[in-house]
Amino acid sequence: MTTILGIDAAWTATQPSGIALVSSEASGWRVTFAGSSYGHLIDHAAGRIPSLRPSGSVAEAAGVLAAAEQIARAPIDLVAVDMPLSLQTIAERRVSDSLVSKAYGARHCSTHTPSSIRPGRISDDMRAGFEECGYKLLTKNLAVPGILEVYPHPALVELTGAARRLPYKVGKIRDYWPTDTAVGRRTRLFETWRMIVASLDARLPGAGDVLPLPPFDAPTWQLKSFEDMLDAVVCAWVGICAFEGTAVPFGDETSAIWIPQSHLLARQSGQP
């Protein structure tokens, strides 16, 4: 069995990080866990009921891996993280950022510019922590165990065939639909979420089960928690694609962002 951990890592210690776990079975891949914080993962592994509202923290690699392995009942082979990671200290835009922005800028999927402050030490500590546990940063070739950087925005346009970046971020709904009412904006957001979950579920059975949409009138923090879990499942799916050879690295020897490619996905599924 192959097991992959997806992490939508927050760039600050005060914000929670989404986390998801997928495993291969005889019938294919399935999502076995999704939560909206490291605490949710650890509580679930310990058999505790997690708090409803997630809290922020940074990844303690050994503890996160131990909890994930307890849930999966197997070692973790790959860790796929949505956060800038590098073998060198990050102080400015990297080659990987420039290559992804060149390839996906026209589809509004350019990368954010990392700096020595954001994510700064959080990124350095995450990479070093997982490396101490035997997970080296993968920038060219796939090897297990390993950790790789992923980026949900271009992954989703490749998954869905969208012409541009999908409007699914809670904090940007006013920018997406400035002339709509508050109810109209939320309706459009939920429609986008349903489409993404259905697209994931078609390739990753169980995604729909662990990603039930929140109530329509849920508070903003609860919507953000769902968004974080959704991104974590996307990260885990990209890890699957990297493992199966349908995602490629954009970068150099020091850093790379792995992104699925629609033509490789189509070839895998036997589509023309």
PDB file of C-alpha atoms in Angstrom:
ATOM      1  CA  MET A   1       0.000   0.000   0.000  1.00  0.00           C
ATOM      2  CA  THR A   2       1.191   3.493  -0.850  1.00  0.00           C
ATOM      3  CA  THR A   3       0.175   6.351   1.432  1.00  0.00           C
ATOM      4  CA  ILE A   4       0.422  10.073   0.719  1.00  0.00           C
ATOM      5  CA  LEU A   5      -0.055  13.030   3.053  1.00  0.00           C
ATOM      6  CA  GLY A   6      -1.307  16.338   1.627  1.00  0.00           C
ATOM      7  CA  ILE A   7      -0.737  19.568   3.556  1.00  0.00           C
ATOM      8  CA  ASP A   8      -2.164  22.994   2.735  1.00  0.00           C
ATOM      9  CA  ALA A   9       0.447  24.694   4.901  1.00  0.00           C
ATOM     10  CA  ALA A  10      -0.261  28.137   6.354  1.00  0.00           C
ATOM     11  CA  TRP A  11       2.500  30.692   5.868  1.00  0.00           C
ATOM     12  CA  THR A  12       2.138  31.919   9.466  1.00  0.00           C
ATOM     13  CA  ALA A  13       1.969  30.104  12.800  1.00  0.00           C
ATOM     14  CA  THR A  14      -1.338  31.750  13.717  1.00  0.00           C
ATOM     15  CA  GLN A  15      -3.346  30.196  10.876  1.00  0.00           C
ATOM     16  CA  PRO A  16      -4.409  26.520  10.677  1.00  0.00           C
ATOM     17  CA  SER A  17      -3.189  24.192   7.945  1.00  0.00           C
ATOM     18  CA  GLY A  18      -5.442  21.772   6.086  1.00  0.00           C
ATOM     19  CA  ILE A  19      -4.320  18.149   6.001  1.00  0.00           C
ATOM     20  CA  ALA A  20      -5.447  15.058   4.081  1.00  0.00           C
ATOM     21  CA  LEU A  21      -4.410  11.428   3.837  1.00  0.00           C
ATOM     22  CA  VAL A  22      -4.834   9.127   0.830  1.00  0.00           C
ATOM     23  CA  SER A  23      -3.954   5.457   0.438  1.00  0.00           C
ATOM     24  CA  SER A  24      -3.881   2.976  -2.414  1.00  0.00           C
ATOM     25  CA  GLU A  25      -6.143  -0.035  -2.182  1.00  0.00           C
ATOM     26  CA  ALA A  26      -6.785  -3.004  -4.430  1.00  0.00           C
ATOM     27  CA  SER A  27      -9.473  -0.994  -6.221  1.00  0.00           C
ATOM     28  CA  GLY A  28      -7.406   2.199  -6.446  1.00  0.00           C
ATOM     29  CA  TRP A  29      -6.778   5.307  -4.374  1.00  0.00           C
ATOM     30  CA  ARG A  30      -9.069   6.548  -1.612  1.00  0.00           C
ATOM     31  CA  VAL A  31      -9.135   9.488   0.767  1.00  0.00           C
ATOM     32  CA  THR A  32      -8.934   8.174   4.321  1.00  0.00           C
ATOM     33  CA  PHE A  33      -8.816  11.437   6.290  1.00  0.00           C
ATOM     34  CA  ALA A  34      -9.247  15.184   5.860  1.00  0.00           C
ATOM     35  CA  GLY A  35      -8.968  17.821   8.576  1.00  0.00           C
ATOM     36  CA  SER A  36      -8.462  21.541   8.860  1.00  0.00           C
ATOM     37  CA  SER A  37      -5.479  21.607  11.238  1.00  0.00           C
ATOM     38  CA  TYR A  38      -2.551  19.543  12.477  1.00  0.00           C
ATOM     39  CA  GLY A  39      -4.433  19.283  15.765  1.00  0.00           C
ATOM     40  CA  HIS A  40      -7.378  17.634  14.012  1.00  0.00           C
ATOM     41  CA  LEU A  41      -5.041  14.986  12.576  1.00  0.00           C
ATOM     42  CA  ILE A  42      -3.402  14.303  15.930  1.00  0.00           C
ATOM     43  CA  ASP A  43      -6.717  14.202  17.781  1.00  0.00           C
ATOM     44  CA  HIS A  44      -8.201  11.810  15.217  1.00  0.00           C
ATOM     45  CA  ALA A  45      -5.215   9.473  15.530  1.00  0.00           C
ATOM     46  CA  ALA A  46      -5.564   9.521  19.312  1.00  0.00           C
ATOM     47  CA  GLY A  47      -9.278   8.788  19.173  1.00  0.00           C
ATOM     48  CA  ARG A  48     -10.224  12.205  20.554  1.00  0.00           C
ATOM     49  CA  ILE A  49     -13.015  14.418  19.238  1.00  0.00           C
ATOM     50  CA  PRO A  50     -11.316  17.489  17.748  1.00  0.00           C
ATOM     51  CA  SER A  51     -12.427  21.005  18.567  1.00  0.00           C
ATOM     52  CA  LEU A  52     -14.899  22.392  16.054  1.00  0.00           C
ATOM     53  CA  ARG A  53     -12.846  25.479  15.277  1.00  0.00           C
ATOM     54  CA  PRO A  54      -9.277  24.707  14.167  1.00  0.00           C
ATOM     55  CA  SER A  55      -6.318  26.515  15.701  1.00  0.00           C
ATOM     56  CA  GLY A  56      -3.076  27.602  14.100  1.00  0.00           C
ATOM     57  CA  SER A  57       0.267  25.887  14.627  1.00  0.00           C
ATOM     58  CA  VAL A  58       3.375  24.874  12.731  1.00  0.00           C
ATOM     59  CA  ALA A  59       4.154  21.371  11.558  1.00  0.00           C
ATOM     60  CA  GLU A  60       6.160  19.184  13.937  1.00  0.00           C
ATOM     61  CA  ALA A  61       7.191  16.615  11.346  1.00  0.00           C
ATOM     62  CA  ALA A  62       7.716  13.604  13.606  1.00  0.00           C
ATOM     63  CA  GLY A  63       4.383  14.090  15.363  1.00  0.00           C
ATOM     64  CA  VAL A  64       2.464  14.706  12.142  1.00  0.00           C
ATOM     65  CA  LEU A  65       3.970  11.615  10.511  1.00  0.00           C
ATOM     66  CA  ALA A  66       3.302   9.448  13.568  1.00  0.00           C
ATOM     67  CA  ALA A  67      -0.354  10.506  13.653  1.00  0.00           C
ATOM     68  CA  ALA A  68      -0.779   9.984   9.910  1.00  0.00           C
ATOM     69  CA  GLU A  69       0.822   6.545  10.080  1.00  0.00           C
ATOM     70  CA  GLN A  70      -1.491   5.577  12.949  1.00  0.00           C
ATOM     71  CA  ILE A  71      -4.547   6.515  10.872  1.00  0.00           C
ATOM     72  CA  ALA A  72      -3.246   4.887   7.678  1.00  0.00           C
ATOM     73  CA  ARG A  73      -1.773   1.869   9.496  1.00  0.00           C
ATOM     74  CA  ALA A  74       1.142   2.163   7.121  1.00  0.00           C
ATOM     75  CA  PRO A  75       4.258   4.301   6.644  1.00  0.00           C
ATOM     76  CA  ILE A  76       3.827   7.590   4.775  1.00  0.00           C
ATOM     77  CA  ASP A  77       5.537   7.413   1.381  1.00  0.00           C
ATOM     78  CA  LEU A  78       5.118  10.986   0.121  1.00  0.00           C
ATOM     79  CA  VAL A  79       4.268  14.342   1.672  1.00  0.00           C
ATOM     80  CA  ALA A  80       2.828  16.907  -0.785  1.00  0.00           C
ATOM     81  CA  VAL A  81       2.880  20.466   0.579  1.00  0.00           C
ATOM     82  CA  ASP A  82       1.396  23.706  -0.684  1.00  0.00           C
ATOM     83  CA  MET A  83       4.163  25.992   0.574  1.00  0.00           C
ATOM     84  CA  PRO A  84       7.406  27.301  -0.960  1.00  0.00           C
ATOM     85  CA  LEU A  85      10.152  24.805  -0.127  1.00  0.00           C
ATOM     86  CA  SER A  86      13.799  24.945  -1.115  1.00  0.00           C
ATOM     87  CA  LEU A  87      17.168  23.401  -0.385  1.00  0.00           C
ATOM     88  CA  GLN A  88      18.421  26.986  -0.032  1.00  0.00           C
ATOM     89  CA  THR A  89      17.138  29.770   2.187  1.00  0.00           C
ATOM     90  CA  ILE A  90      14.270  31.523   0.395  1.00  0.00           C
ATOM     91  CA  ALA A  91      14.725  35.288   0.137  1.00  0.00           C
ATOM     92  CA  GLU A  92      13.073  36.111  -3.200  1.00  0.00           C
ATOM     93  CA  ARG A  93      11.323  34.572  -6.189  1.00  0.00           C
ATOM     94  CA  ARG A  94      12.816  31.258  -7.185  1.00  0.00           C
ATOM     95  CA  VAL A  95      13.361  29.646 -10.576  1.00  0.00           C
ATOM     96  CA  SER A  96      10.375  27.411  -9.796  1.00  0.00           C
ATOM     97  CA  ASP A  97       8.130  30.445  -9.209  1.00  0.00           C
ATOM     98  CA  SER A  98       9.202  32.015 -12.502  1.00  0.00           C
ATOM     99  CA  LEU A  99       8.686  28.816 -14.505  1.00  0.00           C
ATOM    100  CA  VAL A 100       5.203  28.206 -13.109  1.00  0.00           C
ATOM    101  CA  SER A 101       4.220  31.831 -13.669  1.00  0.00           C
ATOM    102  CA  LYS A 102       5.480  31.665 -17.248  1.00  0.00           C
ATOM    103  CA  ALA A 103       3.560  28.463 -17.934  1.00  0.00           C
ATOM    104  CA  TYR A 104       0.327  29.402 -16.130  1.00  0.00           C
ATOM    105  CA  GLY A 105       0.296  33.192 -15.912  1.00  0.00           C
ATOM    106  CA  ALA A 106      -2.111  33.483 -18.844  1.00  0.00           C
ATOM    107  CA  ARG A 107      -4.506  31.289 -16.861  1.00  0.00           C
ATOM    108  CA  HIS A 108      -4.142  33.550 -13.799  1.00  0.00           C
ATOM    109  CA  CYS A 109      -2.170  30.929 -11.849  1.00  0.00           C
ATOM    110  CA  SER A 110       1.089  32.762 -11.203  1.00  0.00           C
ATOM    111  CA  THR A 111       2.724  32.022  -7.863  1.00  0.00           C
ATOM    112  CA  HIS A 112       2.859  34.350  -4.879  1.00  0.00           C
ATOM    113  CA  THR A 113       6.320  35.785  -4.230  1.00  0.00           C
ATOM    114  CA  PRO A 114       7.934  34.178  -1.165  1.00  0.00           C
ATOM    115  CA  SER A 115      10.352  36.105   1.030  1.00  0.00           C
ATOM    116  CA  SER A 116      12.623  35.657   4.033  1.00  0.00           C
ATOM    117  CA  ILE A 117       9.659  36.653   6.229  1.00  0.00           C
ATOM    118  CA  ARG A 118       6.721  34.818   4.602  1.00  0.00           C
ATOM    119  CA  PRO A 119       6.919  31.892   4.824  1.00  0.00           C
ATOM    120  CA  GLY A 120      10.510  32.373   6.000  1.00  0.00           C
ATOM    121  CA  ARG A 121      11.494  30.182   8.928  1.00  0.00           C
ATOM    122  CA  ILE A 122       8.233  28.200   8.792  1.00  0.00           C
ATOM    123  CA  SER A 123       9.289  26.849   5.392  1.00  0.00           C
ATOM    124  CA  ASP A 124      12.886  26.198   6.462  1.00  0.00           C
ATOM    125  CA  ASP A 125      11.789  24.380   9.613  1.00  0.00           C
ATOM    126  CA  MET A 126       9.222  22.273   7.755  1.00  0.00           C
ATOM    127  CA  ARG A 127      11.726  21.105   5.154  1.00  0.00           C
ATOM    128  CA  ALA A 128      14.405  20.437   7.765  1.00  0.00           C
ATOM    129  CA  GLY A 129      11.965  18.634  10.059  1.00  0.00           C
ATOM    130  CA  PHE A 130      10.792  16.241   7.386  1.00  0.00           C
ATOM    131  CA  GLU A 131      14.361  15.738   6.173  1.00  0.00           C
ATOM    132  CA  GLU A 132      15.360  14.680   9.692  1.00  0.00           C
ATOM    133  CA  CYS A 133      12.601  12.077   9.456  1.00  0.00           C
ATOM    134  CA  GLY A 134      14.037  10.772   6.164  1.00  0.00           C
ATOM    135  CA  TYR A 135      11.924  12.779   3.709  1.00  0.00           C
ATOM    136  CA  LYS A 136      14.186  14.654   1.321  1.00  0.00           C
ATOM    137  CA  LEU A 137      12.866  17.483  -0.833  1.00  0.00           C
ATOM    138  CA  LEU A 138      12.193  16.157  -4.344  1.00  0.00           C
ATOM    139  CA  THR A 139      13.119  18.599  -7.103  1.00  0.00           C
ATOM    140  CA  LYS A 140      13.899  16.431 -10.124  1.00  0.00           C
ATOM    141  CA  ASN A 141      12.974  12.787  -9.734  1.00  0.00           C
ATOM    142  CA  LEU A 142      10.469  10.967  -7.591  1.00  0.00           C
ATOM    143  CA  ALA A 143      11.762   8.874  -4.713  1.00  0.00           C
ATOM    144  CA  VAL A 144      10.107   7.563  -1.555  1.00  0.00           C
ATOM    145  CA  PRO A 145      10.042   8.571   1.142  1.00  0.00           C
ATOM    146  CA  GLY A 146      10.108  12.201   0.079  1.00  0.00           C
ATOM    147  CA  ILE A 147       8.472  15.605   0.333  1.00  0.00           C
ATOM    148  CA  LEU A 148       7.447  17.710  -2.647  1.00  0.00           C
ATOM    149  CA  GLU A 149       6.023  21.175  -3.207  1.00  0.00           C
ATOM    150  CA  VAL A 150       2.685  21.486  -5.000  1.00  0.00           C
ATOM    151  CA  TYR A 151       0.384  24.364  -5.996  1.00  0.00           C
ATOM    152  CA  PRO A 152      -3.391  23.813  -6.086  1.00  0.00           C
ATOM    153  CA  HIS A 153      -4.355  26.602  -8.508  1.00  0.00           C
ATOM    154  CA  PRO A 154      -2.668  25.192 -11.658  1.00  0.00           C
ATOM    155  CA  ALA A 155      -3.437  21.664 -10.465  1.00  0.00           C
ATOM    156  CA  LEU A 156      -7.137  22.476 -10.487  1.00  0.00           C
ATOM    157  CA  VAL A 157      -7.111  24.014 -13.965  1.00  0.00           C
ATOM    158  CA  GLU A 158      -5.401  20.851 -15.204  1.00  0.00           C
ATOM    159  CA  LEU A 159      -7.906  18.667 -13.338  1.00  0.00           C
ATOM    160  CA  THR A 160     -10.999  20.488 -14.575  1.00  0.00           C
ATOM    161  CA  GLY A 161      -9.796  21.810 -17.938  1.00  0.00           C
ATOM    162  CA  ALA A 162     -10.681  25.346 -16.824  1.00  0.00           C
ATOM    163  CA  ALA A 163      -9.509  28.240 -18.941  1.00  0.00           C
ATOM    164  CA  ARG A 164      -8.299  30.132 -15.876  1.00  0.00           C
ATOM    165  CA  ARG A 165      -7.851  29.977 -12.111  1.00  0.00           C
ATOM    166  CA  LEU A 166     -10.974  28.762 -10.355  1.00  0.00           C
ATOM    167  CA  PRO A 167     -12.814  31.231  -8.075  1.00  0.00           C
ATOM    168  CA  TYR A 168     -12.963  29.148  -4.905  1.00  0.00           C
ATOM    169  CA  LYS A 169     -11.195  31.221  -2.228  1.00  0.00           C
ATOM    170  CA  VAL A 170     -13.505  32.501   0.509  1.00  0.00           C
ATOM    171  CA  GLY A 171     -11.519  35.663   1.117  1.00  0.00           C
ATOM    172  CA  LYS A 172     -11.752  36.755  -2.510  1.00  0.00           C
ATOM    173  CA  ILE A 173     -15.469  36.391  -3.253  1.00  0.00           C
ATOM    174  CA  ARG A 174     -15.984  40.160  -3.410  1.00  0.00           C
ATOM    175  CA  ASP A 175     -13.219  40.361  -6.014  1.00  0.00           C
ATOM    176  CA  TYR A 176     -14.653  37.464  -7.996  1.00  0.00           C
ATOM    177  CA  TRP A 177     -18.230  38.765  -8.130  1.00  0.00           C
ATOM    178  CA  PRO A 178     -18.238  42.470  -7.181  1.00  0.00           C
ATOM    179  CA  THR A 179     -21.743  43.206  -8.479  1.00  0.00           C
ATOM    180  CA  ASP A 180     -23.461  40.225  -6.846  1.00  0.00           C
ATOM    181  CA  THR A 181     -25.296  40.286  -3.533  1.00  0.00           C
ATOM    182  CA  ALA A 182     -23.795  38.525  -0.512  1.00  0.00           C
ATOM    183  CA  VAL A 183     -26.169  35.605  -1.103  1.00  0.00           C
ATOM    184  CA  GLY A 184     -25.299  35.552  -4.791  1.00  0.00           C
ATOM    185  CA  ARG A 185     -21.574  35.461  -4.080  1.00  0.00           C
ATOM    186  CA  ARG A 186     -21.940  32.593  -1.639  1.00  0.00           C
ATOM    187  CA  THR A 187     -24.155  30.712  -4.107  1.00  0.00           C
ATOM    188  CA  ARG A 188     -21.477  31.012  -6.799  1.00  0.00           C
ATOM    189  CA  LEU A 189     -18.772  29.937  -4.337  1.00  0.00           C
ATOM    190  CA  PHE A 190     -20.719  26.821  -3.353  1.00  0.00           C
ATOM    191  CA  GLU A 191     -21.309  25.980  -7.022  1.00  0.00           C
ATOM    192  CA  THR A 192     -17.558  26.147  -7.632  1.00  0.00           C
ATOM    193  CA  TRP A 193     -16.859  23.998  -4.602  1.00  0.00           C
ATOM    194  CA  ARG A 194     -19.351  21.367  -5.747  1.00  0.00           C
ATOM    195  CA  MET A 195     -17.702  21.232  -9.155  1.00  0.00           C
ATOM    196  CA  ILE A 196     -14.214  20.844  -7.667  1.00  0.00           C
ATOM    197  CA  VAL A 197     -15.311  18.110  -5.246  1.00  0.00           C
ATOM    198  CA  ALA A 198     -17.072  16.222  -8.050  1.00  0.00           C
ATOM    199  CA  SER A 199     -13.955  16.477 -10.243  1.00  0.00           C
ATOM    200  CA  LEU A 200     -11.758  15.196  -7.418  1.00  0.00           C
ATOM    201  CA  ASP A 201     -14.184  12.393  -6.571  1.00  0.00           C
ATOM    202  CA  ALA A 202     -14.129  11.189 -10.173  1.00  0.00           C
ATOM    203  CA  ARG A 203     -10.371  10.565  -9.899  1.00  0.00           C
ATOM    204  CA  LEU A 204     -10.069  10.021  -6.175  1.00  0.00           C
ATOM    205  CA  PRO A 205     -13.017   8.061  -4.727  1.00  0.00           C
ATOM    206  CA  GLY A 206     -13.886   9.135  -1.224  1.00  0.00           C
ATOM    207  CA  ALA A 207     -13.142  12.809  -1.794  1.00  0.00           C
ATOM    208  CA  GLY A 208     -16.829  13.620  -1.751  1.00  0.00           C
ATOM    209  CA  ASP A 209     -17.311  11.682   1.497  1.00  0.00           C
ATOM    210  CA  VAL A 210     -14.642  13.626   3.426  1.00  0.00           C
ATOM    211  CA  LEU A 211     -15.544  16.976   1.853  1.00  0.00           C
ATOM    212  CA  PRO A 212     -19.222  17.598   2.618  1.00  0.00           C
ATOM    213  CA  LEU A 213     -19.978  21.242   1.991  1.00  0.00           C
ATOM    214  CA  PRO A 214     -20.608  23.346   5.115  1.00  0.00           C
ATOM    215  CA  PRO A 215     -24.065  24.808   5.770  1.00  0.00           C
ATOM    216  CA  PHE A 216     -24.869  27.654   3.397  1.00  0.00           C
ATOM    217  CA  ASP A 217     -25.174  30.097   6.293  1.00  0.00           C
ATOM    218  CA  ALA A 218     -22.007  28.922   8.069  1.00  0.00           C
ATOM    219  CA  PRO A 219     -19.705  31.595   9.536  1.00  0.00           C
ATOM    220  CA  THR A 220     -16.681  32.638   7.499  1.00  0.00           C
ATOM    221  CA  TRP A 221     -14.205  30.708   9.662  1.00  0.00           C
ATOM    222  CA  GLN A 222     -16.091  27.490   8.938  1.00  0.00           C
ATOM    223  CA  LEU A 223     -16.020  28.194   5.199  1.00  0.00           C
ATOM    224  CA  LYS A 224     -12.273  28.793   5.427  1.00  0.00           C
ATOM    225  CA  SER A 225     -11.841  25.507   7.285  1.00  0.00           C
ATOM    226  CA  PHE A 226     -13.587  23.703   4.438  1.00  0.00           C
ATOM    227  CA  GLU A 227     -11.418  25.521   1.890  1.00  0.00           C
ATOM    228  CA  ASP A 228      -8.262  24.426   3.745  1.00  0.00           C
ATOM    229  CA  MET A 229      -9.406  20.794   3.755  1.00  0.00           C
ATOM    230  CA  LEU A 230     -10.260  21.024   0.063  1.00  0.00           C
ATOM    231  CA  ASP A 231      -6.802  22.349  -0.740  1.00  0.00           C
ATOM    232  CA  ALA A 232      -5.226  19.585   1.336  1.00  0.00           C
ATOM    233  CA  VAL A 233      -7.076  16.922  -0.661  1.00  0.00           C
ATOM    234  CA  VAL A 234      -5.903  18.628  -3.870  1.00  0.00           C
ATOM    235  CA  CYS A 235      -2.341  18.490  -2.524  1.00  0.00           C
ATOM    236  CA  ALA A 236      -2.693  14.775  -1.812  1.00  0.00           C
ATOM    237  CA  TRP A 237      -4.097  14.203  -5.309  1.00  0.00           C
ATOM    238  CA  VAL A 238      -1.092  15.970  -6.834  1.00  0.00           C
ATOM    239  CA  GLY A 239       1.105  13.662  -4.757  1.00  0.00           C
ATOM    240  CA  ILE A 240      -0.688  10.716  -6.372  1.00  0.00           C
ATOM    241  CA  CYS A 241      -0.071  12.238  -9.799  1.00  0.00           C
ATOM    242  CA  ALA A 242       3.625  12.661  -9.048  1.00  0.00           C
ATOM    243  CA  PHE A 243       3.827   9.059  -7.829  1.00  0.00           C
ATOM    244  CA  GLU A 244       2.091   7.809 -10.986  1.00  0.00           C
ATOM    245  CA  GLY A 245       4.098   9.979 -13.387  1.00  0.00           C
ATOM    246  CA  THR A 246       1.290  12.331 -14.431  1.00  0.00           C
ATOM    247  CA  ALA A 247       2.744  15.401 -12.666  1.00  0.00           C
ATOM    248  CA  VAL A 248       6.012  17.094 -13.610  1.00  0.00           C
ATOM    249  CA  PRO A 249       8.375  19.375 -11.650  1.00  0.00           C
ATOM    250  CA  PHE A 250       8.784  23.031 -12.630  1.00  0.00           C
ATOM    251  CA  GLY A 251      12.065  24.267 -11.178  1.00  0.00           C
ATOM    252  CA  ASP A 252      15.739  23.472 -10.749  1.00  0.00           C
ATOM    253  CA  GLU A 253      17.960  21.495  -8.374  1.00  0.00           C
ATOM    254  CA  THR A 254      17.075  23.635  -5.358  1.00  0.00           C
ATOM    255  CA  SER A 255      13.289  23.886  -5.637  1.00  0.00           C
ATOM    256  CA  ALA A 256      10.490  22.577  -7.824  1.00  0.00           C
ATOM    257  CA  ILE A 257       6.699  22.814  -7.947  1.00  0.00           C
ATOM    258  CA  TRP A 258       5.001  19.619  -9.108  1.00  0.00           C
ATOM    259  CA  ILE A 259       1.932  20.109 -11.308  1.00  0.00           C
ATOM    260  CA  PRO A 260      -0.280  17.480 -12.990  1.00  0.00           C
ATOM    261  CA  GLN A 261      -0.460  17.640 -16.774  1.00  0.00           C
ATOM    262  CA  SER A 262      -3.816  17.105 -18.457  1.00  0.00           C
ATOM    263  CA  HIS A 263      -2.358  15.261 -21.451  1.00  0.00           C
ATOM    264  CA  LEU A 264      -0.651  12.759 -19.130  1.00  0.00           C
ATOM    265  CA  LEU A 265      -3.848  12.337 -17.130  1.00  0.00           C
ATOM    266  CA  ALA A 266      -5.804  11.713 -20.333  1.00  0.00           C
ATOM    267  CA  ARG A 267      -3.253   9.176 -21.538  1.00  0.00           C
ATOM    268  CA  GLN A 268      -3.419   7.367 -18.196  1.00  0.00           C
ATOM    269  CA  SER A 269      -7.210   7.108 -18.378  1.00  0.00           C
ATOM    270  CA  GLY A 270      -7.118   5.998 -22.025  1.00  0.00           C
ATOM    271  CA  GLN A 271      -8.715   9.141 -23.433  1.00  0.00           C
ATOM    272  CA  PRO A 272      -7.704  10.249 -26.935  1.00  0.00           C
TER     273      PRO A 272
END
